[in-house]
CSV table of C-alpha atoms and ligand atoms in Angstrom, one decimal:
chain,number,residue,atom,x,y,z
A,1,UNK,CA,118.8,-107.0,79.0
A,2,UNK,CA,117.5,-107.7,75.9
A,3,UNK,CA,114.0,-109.5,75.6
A,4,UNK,CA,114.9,-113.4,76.1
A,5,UNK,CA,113.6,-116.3,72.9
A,6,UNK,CA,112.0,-119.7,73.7
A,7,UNK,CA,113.3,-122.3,71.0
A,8,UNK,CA,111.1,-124.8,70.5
A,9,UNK,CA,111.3,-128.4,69.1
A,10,UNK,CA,113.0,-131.7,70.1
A,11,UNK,CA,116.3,-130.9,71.5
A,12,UNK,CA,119.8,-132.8,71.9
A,13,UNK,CA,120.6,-132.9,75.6
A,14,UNK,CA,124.0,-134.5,76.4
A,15,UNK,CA,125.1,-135.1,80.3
A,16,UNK,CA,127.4,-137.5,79.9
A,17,UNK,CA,130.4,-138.7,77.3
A,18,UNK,CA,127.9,-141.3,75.2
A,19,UNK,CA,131.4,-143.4,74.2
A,20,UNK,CA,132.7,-144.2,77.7
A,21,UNK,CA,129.2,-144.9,79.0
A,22,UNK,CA,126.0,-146.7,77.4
A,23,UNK,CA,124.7,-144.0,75.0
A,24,UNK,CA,121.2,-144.1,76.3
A,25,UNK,CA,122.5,-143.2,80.1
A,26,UNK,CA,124.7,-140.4,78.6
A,27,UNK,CA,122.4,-138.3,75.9
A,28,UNK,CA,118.8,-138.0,75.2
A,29,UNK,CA,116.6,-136.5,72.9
A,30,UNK,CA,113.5,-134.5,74.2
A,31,UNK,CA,110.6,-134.5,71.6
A,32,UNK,CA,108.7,-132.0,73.7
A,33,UNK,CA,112.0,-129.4,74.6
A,34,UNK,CA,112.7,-125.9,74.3
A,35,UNK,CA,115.5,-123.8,74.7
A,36,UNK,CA,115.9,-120.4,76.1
A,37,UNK,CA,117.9,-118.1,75.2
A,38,UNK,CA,119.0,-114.4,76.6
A,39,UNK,CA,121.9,-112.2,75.9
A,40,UNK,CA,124.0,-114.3,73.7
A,41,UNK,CA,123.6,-117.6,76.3
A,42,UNK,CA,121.2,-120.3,77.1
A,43,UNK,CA,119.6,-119.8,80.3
A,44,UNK,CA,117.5,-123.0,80.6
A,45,UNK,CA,116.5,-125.8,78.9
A,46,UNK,CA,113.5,-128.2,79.4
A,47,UNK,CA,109.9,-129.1,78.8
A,48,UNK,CA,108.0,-126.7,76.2
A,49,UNK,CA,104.8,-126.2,78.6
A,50,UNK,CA,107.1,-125.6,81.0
A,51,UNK,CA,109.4,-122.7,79.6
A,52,UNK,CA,106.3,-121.0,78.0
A,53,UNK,CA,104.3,-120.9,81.5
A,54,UNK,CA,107.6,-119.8,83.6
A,55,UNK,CA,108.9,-117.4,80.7
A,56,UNK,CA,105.3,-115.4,79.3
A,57,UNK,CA,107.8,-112.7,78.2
A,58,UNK,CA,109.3,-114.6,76.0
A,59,UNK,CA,109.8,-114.3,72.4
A,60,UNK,CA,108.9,-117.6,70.6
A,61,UNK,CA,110.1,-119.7,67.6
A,62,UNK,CA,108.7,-123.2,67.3
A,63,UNK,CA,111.1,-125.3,65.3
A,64,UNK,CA,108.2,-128.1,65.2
A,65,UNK,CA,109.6,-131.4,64.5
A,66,UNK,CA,113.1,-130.0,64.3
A,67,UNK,CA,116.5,-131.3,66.4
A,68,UNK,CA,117.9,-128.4,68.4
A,69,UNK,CA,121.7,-129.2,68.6
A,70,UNK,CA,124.4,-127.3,69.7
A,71,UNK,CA,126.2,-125.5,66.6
A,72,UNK,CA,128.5,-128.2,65.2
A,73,UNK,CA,132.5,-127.9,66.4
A,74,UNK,CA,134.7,-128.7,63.6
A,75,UNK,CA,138.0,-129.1,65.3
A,76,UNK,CA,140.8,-129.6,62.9
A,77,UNK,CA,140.3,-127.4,59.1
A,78,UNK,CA,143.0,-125.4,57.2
A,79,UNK,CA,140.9,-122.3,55.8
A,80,UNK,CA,143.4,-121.9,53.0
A,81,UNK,CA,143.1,-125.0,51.4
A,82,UNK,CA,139.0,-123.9,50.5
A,83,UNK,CA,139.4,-123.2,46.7
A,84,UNK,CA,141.3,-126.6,46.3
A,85,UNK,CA,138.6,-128.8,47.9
A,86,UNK,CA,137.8,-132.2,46.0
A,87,UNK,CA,141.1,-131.8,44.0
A,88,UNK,CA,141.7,-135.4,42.2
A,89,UNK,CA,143.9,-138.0,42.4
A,90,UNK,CA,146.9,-137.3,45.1
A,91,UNK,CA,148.2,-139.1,48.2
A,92,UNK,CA,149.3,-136.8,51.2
A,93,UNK,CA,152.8,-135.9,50.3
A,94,UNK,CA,152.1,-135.6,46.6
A,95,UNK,CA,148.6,-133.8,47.5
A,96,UNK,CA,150.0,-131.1,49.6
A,97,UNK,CA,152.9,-130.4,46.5
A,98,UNK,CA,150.8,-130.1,43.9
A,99,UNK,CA,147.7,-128.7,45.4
A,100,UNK,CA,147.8,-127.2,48.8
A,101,UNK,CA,151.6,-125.0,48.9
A,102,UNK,CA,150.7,-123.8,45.5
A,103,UNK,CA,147.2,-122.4,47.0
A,104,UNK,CA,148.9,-121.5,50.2
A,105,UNK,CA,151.2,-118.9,48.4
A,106,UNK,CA,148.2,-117.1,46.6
A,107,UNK,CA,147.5,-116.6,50.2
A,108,UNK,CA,150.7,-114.0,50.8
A,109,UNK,CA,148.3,-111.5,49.1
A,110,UNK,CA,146.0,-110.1,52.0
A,111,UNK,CA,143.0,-109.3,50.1
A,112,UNK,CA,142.7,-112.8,48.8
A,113,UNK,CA,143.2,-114.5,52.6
A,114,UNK,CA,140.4,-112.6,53.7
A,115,UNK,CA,138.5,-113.5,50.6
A,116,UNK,CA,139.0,-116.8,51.4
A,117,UNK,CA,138.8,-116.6,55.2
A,118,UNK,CA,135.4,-115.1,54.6
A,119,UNK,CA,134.5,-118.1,52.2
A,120,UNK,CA,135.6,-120.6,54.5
A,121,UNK,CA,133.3,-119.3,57.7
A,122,UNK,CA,130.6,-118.8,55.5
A,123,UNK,CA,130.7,-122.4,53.9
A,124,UNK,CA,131.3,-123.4,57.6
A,125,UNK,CA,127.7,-121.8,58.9
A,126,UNK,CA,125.6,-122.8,55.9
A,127,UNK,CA,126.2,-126.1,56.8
A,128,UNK,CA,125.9,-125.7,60.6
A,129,UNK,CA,129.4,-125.8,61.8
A,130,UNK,CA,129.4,-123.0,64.2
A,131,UNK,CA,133.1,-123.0,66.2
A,132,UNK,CA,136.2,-124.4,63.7
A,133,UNK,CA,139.8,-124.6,64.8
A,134,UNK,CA,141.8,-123.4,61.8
A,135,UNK,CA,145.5,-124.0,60.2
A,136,UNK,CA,146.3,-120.9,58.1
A,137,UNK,CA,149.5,-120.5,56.3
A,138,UNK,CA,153.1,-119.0,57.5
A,139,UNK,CA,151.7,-115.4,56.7
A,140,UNK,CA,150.5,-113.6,59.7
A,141,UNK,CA,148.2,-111.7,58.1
A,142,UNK,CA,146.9,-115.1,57.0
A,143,UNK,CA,145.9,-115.5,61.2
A,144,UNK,CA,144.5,-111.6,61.6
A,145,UNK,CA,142.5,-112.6,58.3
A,146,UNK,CA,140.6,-115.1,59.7
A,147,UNK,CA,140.1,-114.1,63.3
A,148,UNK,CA,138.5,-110.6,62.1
A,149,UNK,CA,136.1,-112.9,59.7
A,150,UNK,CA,135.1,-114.7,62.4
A,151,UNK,CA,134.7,-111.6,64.7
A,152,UNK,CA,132.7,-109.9,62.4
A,153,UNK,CA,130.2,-113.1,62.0
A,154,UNK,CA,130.9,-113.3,66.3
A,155,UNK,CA,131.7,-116.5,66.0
A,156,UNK,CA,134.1,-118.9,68.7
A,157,UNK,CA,137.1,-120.3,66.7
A,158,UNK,CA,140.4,-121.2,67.4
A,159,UNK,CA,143.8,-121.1,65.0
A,160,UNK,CA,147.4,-120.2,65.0
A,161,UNK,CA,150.0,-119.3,61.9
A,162,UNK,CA,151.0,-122.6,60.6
A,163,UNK,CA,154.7,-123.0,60.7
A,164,UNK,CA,157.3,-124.5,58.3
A,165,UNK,CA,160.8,-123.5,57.6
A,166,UNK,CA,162.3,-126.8,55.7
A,167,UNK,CA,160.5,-129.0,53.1
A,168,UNK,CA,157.8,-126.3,51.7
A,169,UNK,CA,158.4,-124.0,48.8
A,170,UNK,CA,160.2,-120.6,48.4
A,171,UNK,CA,157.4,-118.3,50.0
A,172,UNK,CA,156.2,-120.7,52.4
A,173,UNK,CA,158.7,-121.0,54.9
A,174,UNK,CA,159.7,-119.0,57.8
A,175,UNK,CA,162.5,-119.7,60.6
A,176,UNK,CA,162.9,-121.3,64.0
A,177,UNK,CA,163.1,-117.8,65.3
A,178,UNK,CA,160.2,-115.9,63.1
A,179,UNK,CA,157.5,-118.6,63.6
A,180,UNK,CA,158.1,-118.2,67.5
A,181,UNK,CA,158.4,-114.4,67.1
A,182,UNK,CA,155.1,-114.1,64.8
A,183,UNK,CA,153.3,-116.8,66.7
A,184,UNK,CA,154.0,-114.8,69.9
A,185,UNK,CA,153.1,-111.6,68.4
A,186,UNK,CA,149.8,-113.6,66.9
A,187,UNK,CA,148.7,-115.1,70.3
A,188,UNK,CA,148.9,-112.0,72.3
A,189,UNK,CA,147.3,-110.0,69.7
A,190,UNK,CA,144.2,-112.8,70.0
A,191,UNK,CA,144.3,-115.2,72.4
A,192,UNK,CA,141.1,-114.8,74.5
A,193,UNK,CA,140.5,-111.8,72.6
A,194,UNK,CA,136.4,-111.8,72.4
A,195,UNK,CA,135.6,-115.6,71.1
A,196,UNK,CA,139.0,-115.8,69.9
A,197,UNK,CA,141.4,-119.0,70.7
A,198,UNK,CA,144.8,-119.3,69.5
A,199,UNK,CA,147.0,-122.7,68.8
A,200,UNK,CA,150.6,-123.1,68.5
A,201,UNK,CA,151.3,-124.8,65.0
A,202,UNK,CA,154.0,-126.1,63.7
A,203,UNK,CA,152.5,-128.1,60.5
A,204,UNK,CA,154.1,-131.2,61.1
A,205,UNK,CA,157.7,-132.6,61.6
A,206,UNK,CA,158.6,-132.9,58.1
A,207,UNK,CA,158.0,-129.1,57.5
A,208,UNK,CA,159.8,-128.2,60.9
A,209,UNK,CA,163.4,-128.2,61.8
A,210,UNK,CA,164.2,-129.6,65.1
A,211,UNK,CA,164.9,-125.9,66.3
A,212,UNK,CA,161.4,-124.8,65.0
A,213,UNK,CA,160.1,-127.2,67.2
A,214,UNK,CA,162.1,-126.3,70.1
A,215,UNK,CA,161.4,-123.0,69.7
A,216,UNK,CA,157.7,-123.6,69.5
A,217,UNK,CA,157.9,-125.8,72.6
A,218,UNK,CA,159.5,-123.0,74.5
A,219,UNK,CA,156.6,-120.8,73.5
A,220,UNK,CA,154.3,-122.9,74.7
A,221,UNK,CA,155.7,-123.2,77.8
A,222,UNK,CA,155.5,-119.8,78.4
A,223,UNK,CA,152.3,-119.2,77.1
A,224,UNK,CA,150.2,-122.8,78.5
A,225,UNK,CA,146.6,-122.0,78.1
A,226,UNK,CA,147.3,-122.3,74.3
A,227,UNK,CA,146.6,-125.1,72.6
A,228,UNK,CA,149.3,-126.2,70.2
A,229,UNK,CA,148.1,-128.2,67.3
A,230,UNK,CA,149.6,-130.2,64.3
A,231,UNK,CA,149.5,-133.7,62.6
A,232,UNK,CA,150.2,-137.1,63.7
A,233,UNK,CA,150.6,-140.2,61.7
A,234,UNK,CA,148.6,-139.8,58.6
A,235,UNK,CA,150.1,-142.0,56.6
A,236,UNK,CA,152.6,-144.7,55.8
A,237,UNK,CA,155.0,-142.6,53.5
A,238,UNK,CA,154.8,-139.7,55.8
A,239,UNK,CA,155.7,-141.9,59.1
A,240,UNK,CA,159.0,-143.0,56.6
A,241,UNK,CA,159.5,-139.9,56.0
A,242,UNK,CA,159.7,-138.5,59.6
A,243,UNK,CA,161.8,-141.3,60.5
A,244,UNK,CA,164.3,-140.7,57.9
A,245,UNK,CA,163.8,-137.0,59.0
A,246,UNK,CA,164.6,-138.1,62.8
A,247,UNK,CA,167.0,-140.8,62.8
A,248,UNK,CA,166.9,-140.4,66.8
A,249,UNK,CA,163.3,-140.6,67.3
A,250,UNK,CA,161.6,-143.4,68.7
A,251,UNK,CA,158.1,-142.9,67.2
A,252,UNK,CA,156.3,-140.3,65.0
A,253,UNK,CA,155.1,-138.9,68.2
A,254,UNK,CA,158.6,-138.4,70.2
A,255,UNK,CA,159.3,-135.8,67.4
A,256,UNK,CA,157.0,-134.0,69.3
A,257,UNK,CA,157.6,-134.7,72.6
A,258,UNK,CA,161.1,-134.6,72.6
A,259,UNK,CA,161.1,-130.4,71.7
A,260,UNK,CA,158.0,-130.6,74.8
A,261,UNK,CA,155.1,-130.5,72.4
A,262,UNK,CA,153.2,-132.8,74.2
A,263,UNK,CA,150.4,-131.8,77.0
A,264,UNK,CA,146.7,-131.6,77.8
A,265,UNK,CA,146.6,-128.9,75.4
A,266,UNK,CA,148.0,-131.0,72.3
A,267,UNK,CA,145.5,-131.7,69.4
A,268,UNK,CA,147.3,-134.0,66.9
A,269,UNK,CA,144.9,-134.4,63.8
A,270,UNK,CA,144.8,-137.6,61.6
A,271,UNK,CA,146.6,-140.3,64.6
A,272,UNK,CA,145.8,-142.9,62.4
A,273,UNK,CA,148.9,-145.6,62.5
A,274,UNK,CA,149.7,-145.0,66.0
A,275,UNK,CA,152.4,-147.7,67.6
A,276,UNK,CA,151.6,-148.9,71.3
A,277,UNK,CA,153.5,-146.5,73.2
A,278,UNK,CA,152.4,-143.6,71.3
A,279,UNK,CA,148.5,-144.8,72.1
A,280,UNK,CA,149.7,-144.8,76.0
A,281,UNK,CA,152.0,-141.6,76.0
A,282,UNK,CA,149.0,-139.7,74.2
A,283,UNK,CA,146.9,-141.4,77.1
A,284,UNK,CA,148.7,-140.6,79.7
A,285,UNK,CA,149.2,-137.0,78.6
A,286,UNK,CA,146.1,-136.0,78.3
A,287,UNK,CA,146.1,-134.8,74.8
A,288,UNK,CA,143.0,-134.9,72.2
A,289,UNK,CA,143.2,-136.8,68.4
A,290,UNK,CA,141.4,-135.2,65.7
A,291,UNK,CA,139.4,-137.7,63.6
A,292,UNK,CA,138.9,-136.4,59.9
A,293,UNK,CA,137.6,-139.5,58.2
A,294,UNK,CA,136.5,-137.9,55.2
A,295,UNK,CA,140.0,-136.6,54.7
A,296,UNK,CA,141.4,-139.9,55.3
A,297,UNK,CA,139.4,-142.2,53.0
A,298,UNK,CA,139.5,-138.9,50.5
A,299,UNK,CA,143.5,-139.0,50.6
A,300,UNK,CA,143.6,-142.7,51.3
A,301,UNK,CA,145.0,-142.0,54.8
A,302,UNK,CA,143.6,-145.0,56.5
A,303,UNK,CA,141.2,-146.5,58.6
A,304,UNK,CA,141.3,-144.8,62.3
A,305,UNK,CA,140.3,-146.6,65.1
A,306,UNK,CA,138.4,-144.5,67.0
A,307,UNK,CA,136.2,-146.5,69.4
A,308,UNK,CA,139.4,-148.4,70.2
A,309,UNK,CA,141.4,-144.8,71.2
A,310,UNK,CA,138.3,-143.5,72.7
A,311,UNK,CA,137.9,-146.5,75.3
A,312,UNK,CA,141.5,-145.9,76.6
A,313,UNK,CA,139.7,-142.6,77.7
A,314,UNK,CA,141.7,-140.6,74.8
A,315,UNK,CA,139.8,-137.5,74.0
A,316,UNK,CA,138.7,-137.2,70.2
A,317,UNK,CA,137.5,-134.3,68.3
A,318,UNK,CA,135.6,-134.8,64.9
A,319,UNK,CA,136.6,-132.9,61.9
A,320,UNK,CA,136.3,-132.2,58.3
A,321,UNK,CA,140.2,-131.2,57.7
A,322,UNK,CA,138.9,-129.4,54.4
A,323,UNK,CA,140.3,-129.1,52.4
A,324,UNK,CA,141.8,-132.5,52.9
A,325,UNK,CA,138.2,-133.4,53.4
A,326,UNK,CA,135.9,-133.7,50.9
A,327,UNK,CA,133.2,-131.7,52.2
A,328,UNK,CA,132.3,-128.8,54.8
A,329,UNK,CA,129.6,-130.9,56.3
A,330,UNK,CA,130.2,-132.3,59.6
A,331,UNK,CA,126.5,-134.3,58.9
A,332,UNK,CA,129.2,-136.0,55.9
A,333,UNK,CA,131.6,-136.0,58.3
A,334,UNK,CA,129.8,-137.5,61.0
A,335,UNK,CA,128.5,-140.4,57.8
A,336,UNK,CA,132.1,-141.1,57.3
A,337,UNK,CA,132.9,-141.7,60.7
A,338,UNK,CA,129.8,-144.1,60.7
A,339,UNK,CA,131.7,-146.2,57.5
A,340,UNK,CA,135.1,-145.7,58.6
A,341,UNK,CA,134.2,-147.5,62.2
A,342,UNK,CA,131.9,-150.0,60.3
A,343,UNK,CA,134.7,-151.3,58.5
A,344,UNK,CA,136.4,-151.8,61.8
A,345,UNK,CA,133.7,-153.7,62.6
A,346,UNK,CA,132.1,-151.1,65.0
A,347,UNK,CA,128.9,-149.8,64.7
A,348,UNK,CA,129.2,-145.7,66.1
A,349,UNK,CA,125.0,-145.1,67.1
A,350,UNK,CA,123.8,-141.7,66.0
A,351,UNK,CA,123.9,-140.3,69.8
A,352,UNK,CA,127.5,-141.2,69.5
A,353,UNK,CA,128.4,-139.6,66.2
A,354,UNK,CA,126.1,-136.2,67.3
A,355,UNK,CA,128.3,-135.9,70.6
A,356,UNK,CA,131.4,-136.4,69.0
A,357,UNK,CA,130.3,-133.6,66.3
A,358,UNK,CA,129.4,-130.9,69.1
A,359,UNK,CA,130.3,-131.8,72.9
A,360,UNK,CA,133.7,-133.8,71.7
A,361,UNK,CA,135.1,-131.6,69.3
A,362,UNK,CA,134.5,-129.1,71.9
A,363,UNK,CA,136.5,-130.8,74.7
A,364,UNK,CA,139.3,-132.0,72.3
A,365,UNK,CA,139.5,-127.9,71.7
A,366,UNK,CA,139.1,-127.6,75.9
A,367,UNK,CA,136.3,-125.3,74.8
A,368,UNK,CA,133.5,-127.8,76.4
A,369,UNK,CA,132.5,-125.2,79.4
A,370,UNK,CA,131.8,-122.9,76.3
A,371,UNK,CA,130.0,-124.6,73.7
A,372,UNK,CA,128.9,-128.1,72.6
A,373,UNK,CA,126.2,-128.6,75.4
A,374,UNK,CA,122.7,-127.3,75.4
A,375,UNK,CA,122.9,-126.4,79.2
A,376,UNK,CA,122.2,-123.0,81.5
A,377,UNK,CA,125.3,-120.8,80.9
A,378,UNK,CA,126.5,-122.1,77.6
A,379,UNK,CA,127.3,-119.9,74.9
A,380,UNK,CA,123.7,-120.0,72.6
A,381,UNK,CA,125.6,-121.4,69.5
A,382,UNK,CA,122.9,-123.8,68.0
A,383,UNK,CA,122.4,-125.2,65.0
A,384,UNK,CA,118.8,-126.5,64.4
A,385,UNK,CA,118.5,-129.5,62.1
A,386,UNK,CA,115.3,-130.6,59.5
A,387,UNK,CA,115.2,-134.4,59.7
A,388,UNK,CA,113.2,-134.8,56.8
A,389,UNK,CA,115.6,-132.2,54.3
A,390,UNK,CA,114.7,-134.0,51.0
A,391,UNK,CA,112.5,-136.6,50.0
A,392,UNK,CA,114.7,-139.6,50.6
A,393,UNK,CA,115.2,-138.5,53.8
A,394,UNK,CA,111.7,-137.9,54.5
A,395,UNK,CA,110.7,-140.9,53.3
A,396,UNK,CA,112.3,-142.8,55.9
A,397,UNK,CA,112.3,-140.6,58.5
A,398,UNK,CA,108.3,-141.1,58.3
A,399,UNK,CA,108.9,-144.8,58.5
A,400,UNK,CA,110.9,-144.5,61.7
A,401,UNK,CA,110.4,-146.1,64.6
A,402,UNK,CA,112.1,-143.7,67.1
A,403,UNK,CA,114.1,-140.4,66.8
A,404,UNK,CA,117.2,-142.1,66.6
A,405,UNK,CA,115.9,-143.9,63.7
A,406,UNK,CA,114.7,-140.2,62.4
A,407,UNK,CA,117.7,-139.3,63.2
A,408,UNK,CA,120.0,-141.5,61.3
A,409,UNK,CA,119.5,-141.1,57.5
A,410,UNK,CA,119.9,-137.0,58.3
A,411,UNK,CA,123.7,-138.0,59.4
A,412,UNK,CA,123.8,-140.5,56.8
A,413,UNK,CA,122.0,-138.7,53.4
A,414,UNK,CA,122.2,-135.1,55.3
A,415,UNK,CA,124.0,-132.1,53.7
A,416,UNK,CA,123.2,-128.3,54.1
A,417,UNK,CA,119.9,-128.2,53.3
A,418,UNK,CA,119.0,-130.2,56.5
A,419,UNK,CA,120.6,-126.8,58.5
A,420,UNK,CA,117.2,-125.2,58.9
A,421,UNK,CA,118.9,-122.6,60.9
A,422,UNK,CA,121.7,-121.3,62.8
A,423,UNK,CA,121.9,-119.2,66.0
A,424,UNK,CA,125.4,-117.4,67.1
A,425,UNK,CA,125.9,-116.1,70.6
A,426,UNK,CA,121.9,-115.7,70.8
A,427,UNK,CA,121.8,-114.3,67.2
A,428,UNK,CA,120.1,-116.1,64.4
A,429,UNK,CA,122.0,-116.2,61.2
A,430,UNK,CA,120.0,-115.5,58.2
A,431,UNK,CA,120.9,-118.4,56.0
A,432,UNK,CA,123.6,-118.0,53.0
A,433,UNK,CA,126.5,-115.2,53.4
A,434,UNK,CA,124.8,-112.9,55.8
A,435,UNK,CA,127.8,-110.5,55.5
B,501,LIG,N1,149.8,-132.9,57.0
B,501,LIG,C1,150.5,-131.7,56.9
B,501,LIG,N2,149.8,-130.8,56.3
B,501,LIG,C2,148.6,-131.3,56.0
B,501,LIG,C3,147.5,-130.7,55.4
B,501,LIG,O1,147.4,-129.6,55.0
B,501,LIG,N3,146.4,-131.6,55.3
B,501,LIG,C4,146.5,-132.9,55.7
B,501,LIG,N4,145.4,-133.7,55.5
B,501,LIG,N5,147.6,-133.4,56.3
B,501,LIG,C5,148.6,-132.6,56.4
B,502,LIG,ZN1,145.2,-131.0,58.6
């Protein structure tokens, strides 16, 4: 037993999902909470008198004015891609030829995918992002890399070998039968292993033969509490492309379905130019879209509709697909959504855009009775925010009338140096490459 630690300050209590119900029903800020936290979990959560009468013992460390969150879940990234972030002027197809494959080969050398794994979950925790779910490249090692970086920072994270074997360049394709044989090999190896996750990935059906995909389906089936992830209608070109690609196909999503990639367990990123019976076979299936709205105004992806997928009770995740995204901020991230659904015409309120950065990513991940929630018996993965970060913040977080209104220009003007701290498994993380 190790001696338990009262965080104070205002804390971001969720009971509810905040986009299917009226916001104010389903989360609540408590200006006067505290968490506690012993042995890597939170063991209760409430009024700050209260805690510090019931638990003397205690270890205390008053956040003041700050937000208590849960650590931010970033649910779709590709690790690789870090050193090519903000590269300038490419749409998807031409983007991932000239940018990401040539990046994604440096990769085959070991020392440099740890480098960069290392890199990416450091970036990750300096700006509060806690739990990612990670693409990686065809390399295995590429997997092992990343999956020991985030064991060594103890850290809850999800990812699977990314798998091509037509349309990617000499080095960076596999076969139907390696990618099941290395993914196999991968997911035993990690899945469940300590915080450890893994995801079936084929990248997405231009880069996979129809026996890739059959062959990843068949792993899935014999291996169902993975998640399998990959990408869904990102853009117009691409959506030719996979038709041209799958003359028998009737949509971007049967690609999928038809080699049984479909389930509660699917996370399809982008989903942006869905057709009406892909909307209701994702629906119906139970599967979880990945919004990445800074990659798809960054790329010029498109304009998701995200309020509209959500009320058809379609579980969505929030990410910052760097490097596809612009930035490893889900506070940017979380801004973006805000302009993207504004441009819809829908105005996403800050409880909204909080939830969907920590208890939604979570459940698209089906890692929500883990992390997201500040509740008794959920992993202690927190990310404590300062809502007045720089002086245009703090001037109108003085001027607001309520702490959504304090709240607000953080996700709107916030970057890392609003992440005053952030706690892993009960462990605070010194700020800035701890190891
Ligand atoms: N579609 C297939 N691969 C990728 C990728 O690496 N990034 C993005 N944004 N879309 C993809
Ligand atoms: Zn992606």
């Amino acid at each position: 037993m190790t001696r338990p630690t009262l965080l104070l300050g205002q804390t971001f209590v969720a009971h509810g999902n905040p986009l299917l119900n009226p916001w104010q029903d389903a989360v609540q800020i408590d200006s006067a909470g505290a968490v506690l936290i012993e042995d890597g979990l939170i063991r209760a959560v409430g009024n700050r008198d209260l805690l510090r009468r019931a638990h003397p013992q205690a270890a205390v460390q008053d956040y003041g004015d700050h937000l208590i969150c849960p650590g931010f879940v970033d649910a779709h990234v590709h690790y690789p891609q870090t050193a090519i972030i903000a590269s300038w002027g490419k749409r998807l197809i031409d983007w991932l030829n000239t940018y990401t494959f040539p990046e994604e080969v440096r990769l085959a050398d070991p020392a440099y995918a740890a480098e960069i794994a290392a890199r990416h979950l450091d970036l990750a925790l300096d700006h509060g992002t806690t739990t990612l779910c990670s693409y990686t490249t065809i390399h295995a090692h590429s997997v092992d890399a990343f999956f020991e970086a985030a064991a060594a920072r103890r850290m809850r994270t999800v990812a699977g070998k990314t798998c091509m074997d037509r349309n990617a360049p000499e080095g960076l394709r596999d076969t139907a039968q390696s990618a099941y044989d290395d993914s196999k090999r991968l997911l035993e190896r990690w899945h469940g292993q300590g915080r450890a996750g893994y995801a079936i990935t084929p990248r997405f059906s231009p880069t996979s033969t129809p026996d890739q995909l059959s062959a990843l389906g068949a792993l899935w089936r014999a291996y169902p509490d993975c998640l399998m992830q990959t990408h869904l209608s990102e853009q117009p070109d691409e959506i030719a492309w996979v038709r041209d690609l799958f003359p028998d196909a009737r949509d971007y999503l049967d690609t999928y379905e038809a080699h049984g990639l479909i389930g509660a367990r699917a996370v399809f990123g982008h989903a942006i130019h869905l057709e009406p019976r892909e909307i209701d076979r994702i629906a119906e299936s139970g599967a979880a879209l990945v919004h990445c709205p800074t990659s798809n105004t960054f790329i010029g992806s498109g304009l998701m509709d995200a309020a509209g997928l959500a009320a058809r009770r379609i579980t969505l995740g929030l990410a910052t697909d760097t490097g596809g995204g612009s930035s490893f901020s889900m506070l940017r991230t979380m801004a973006a959504a805000y302009e993207i659904a504004q441009l819809r015409s829908t105005s996403l309120h800050p409880a909204q855009l909080l939830w969907l950065a920590t208890a939604g990513s979570a459940r698209s991940l089906h890692l929500h009775d883990h992390i997201g929630t500040l509740a008794p018996g959920y992993e202690a993965d927190l990310t404590i925010l300062d809502l007045a970060s720089t002086s245009a913040i703090a001037q109108r977080t003085a001027g607001a009338a309520d702490i959504w209104e304090a709240l607000f220009p953080t996700i709107m003007m916030g970057d890392d140096r609003a992440i005053a701290d952030v706690w892993i498994a009960g462990e605070k993380r010194r700020r800035k490459h701890t190891t």
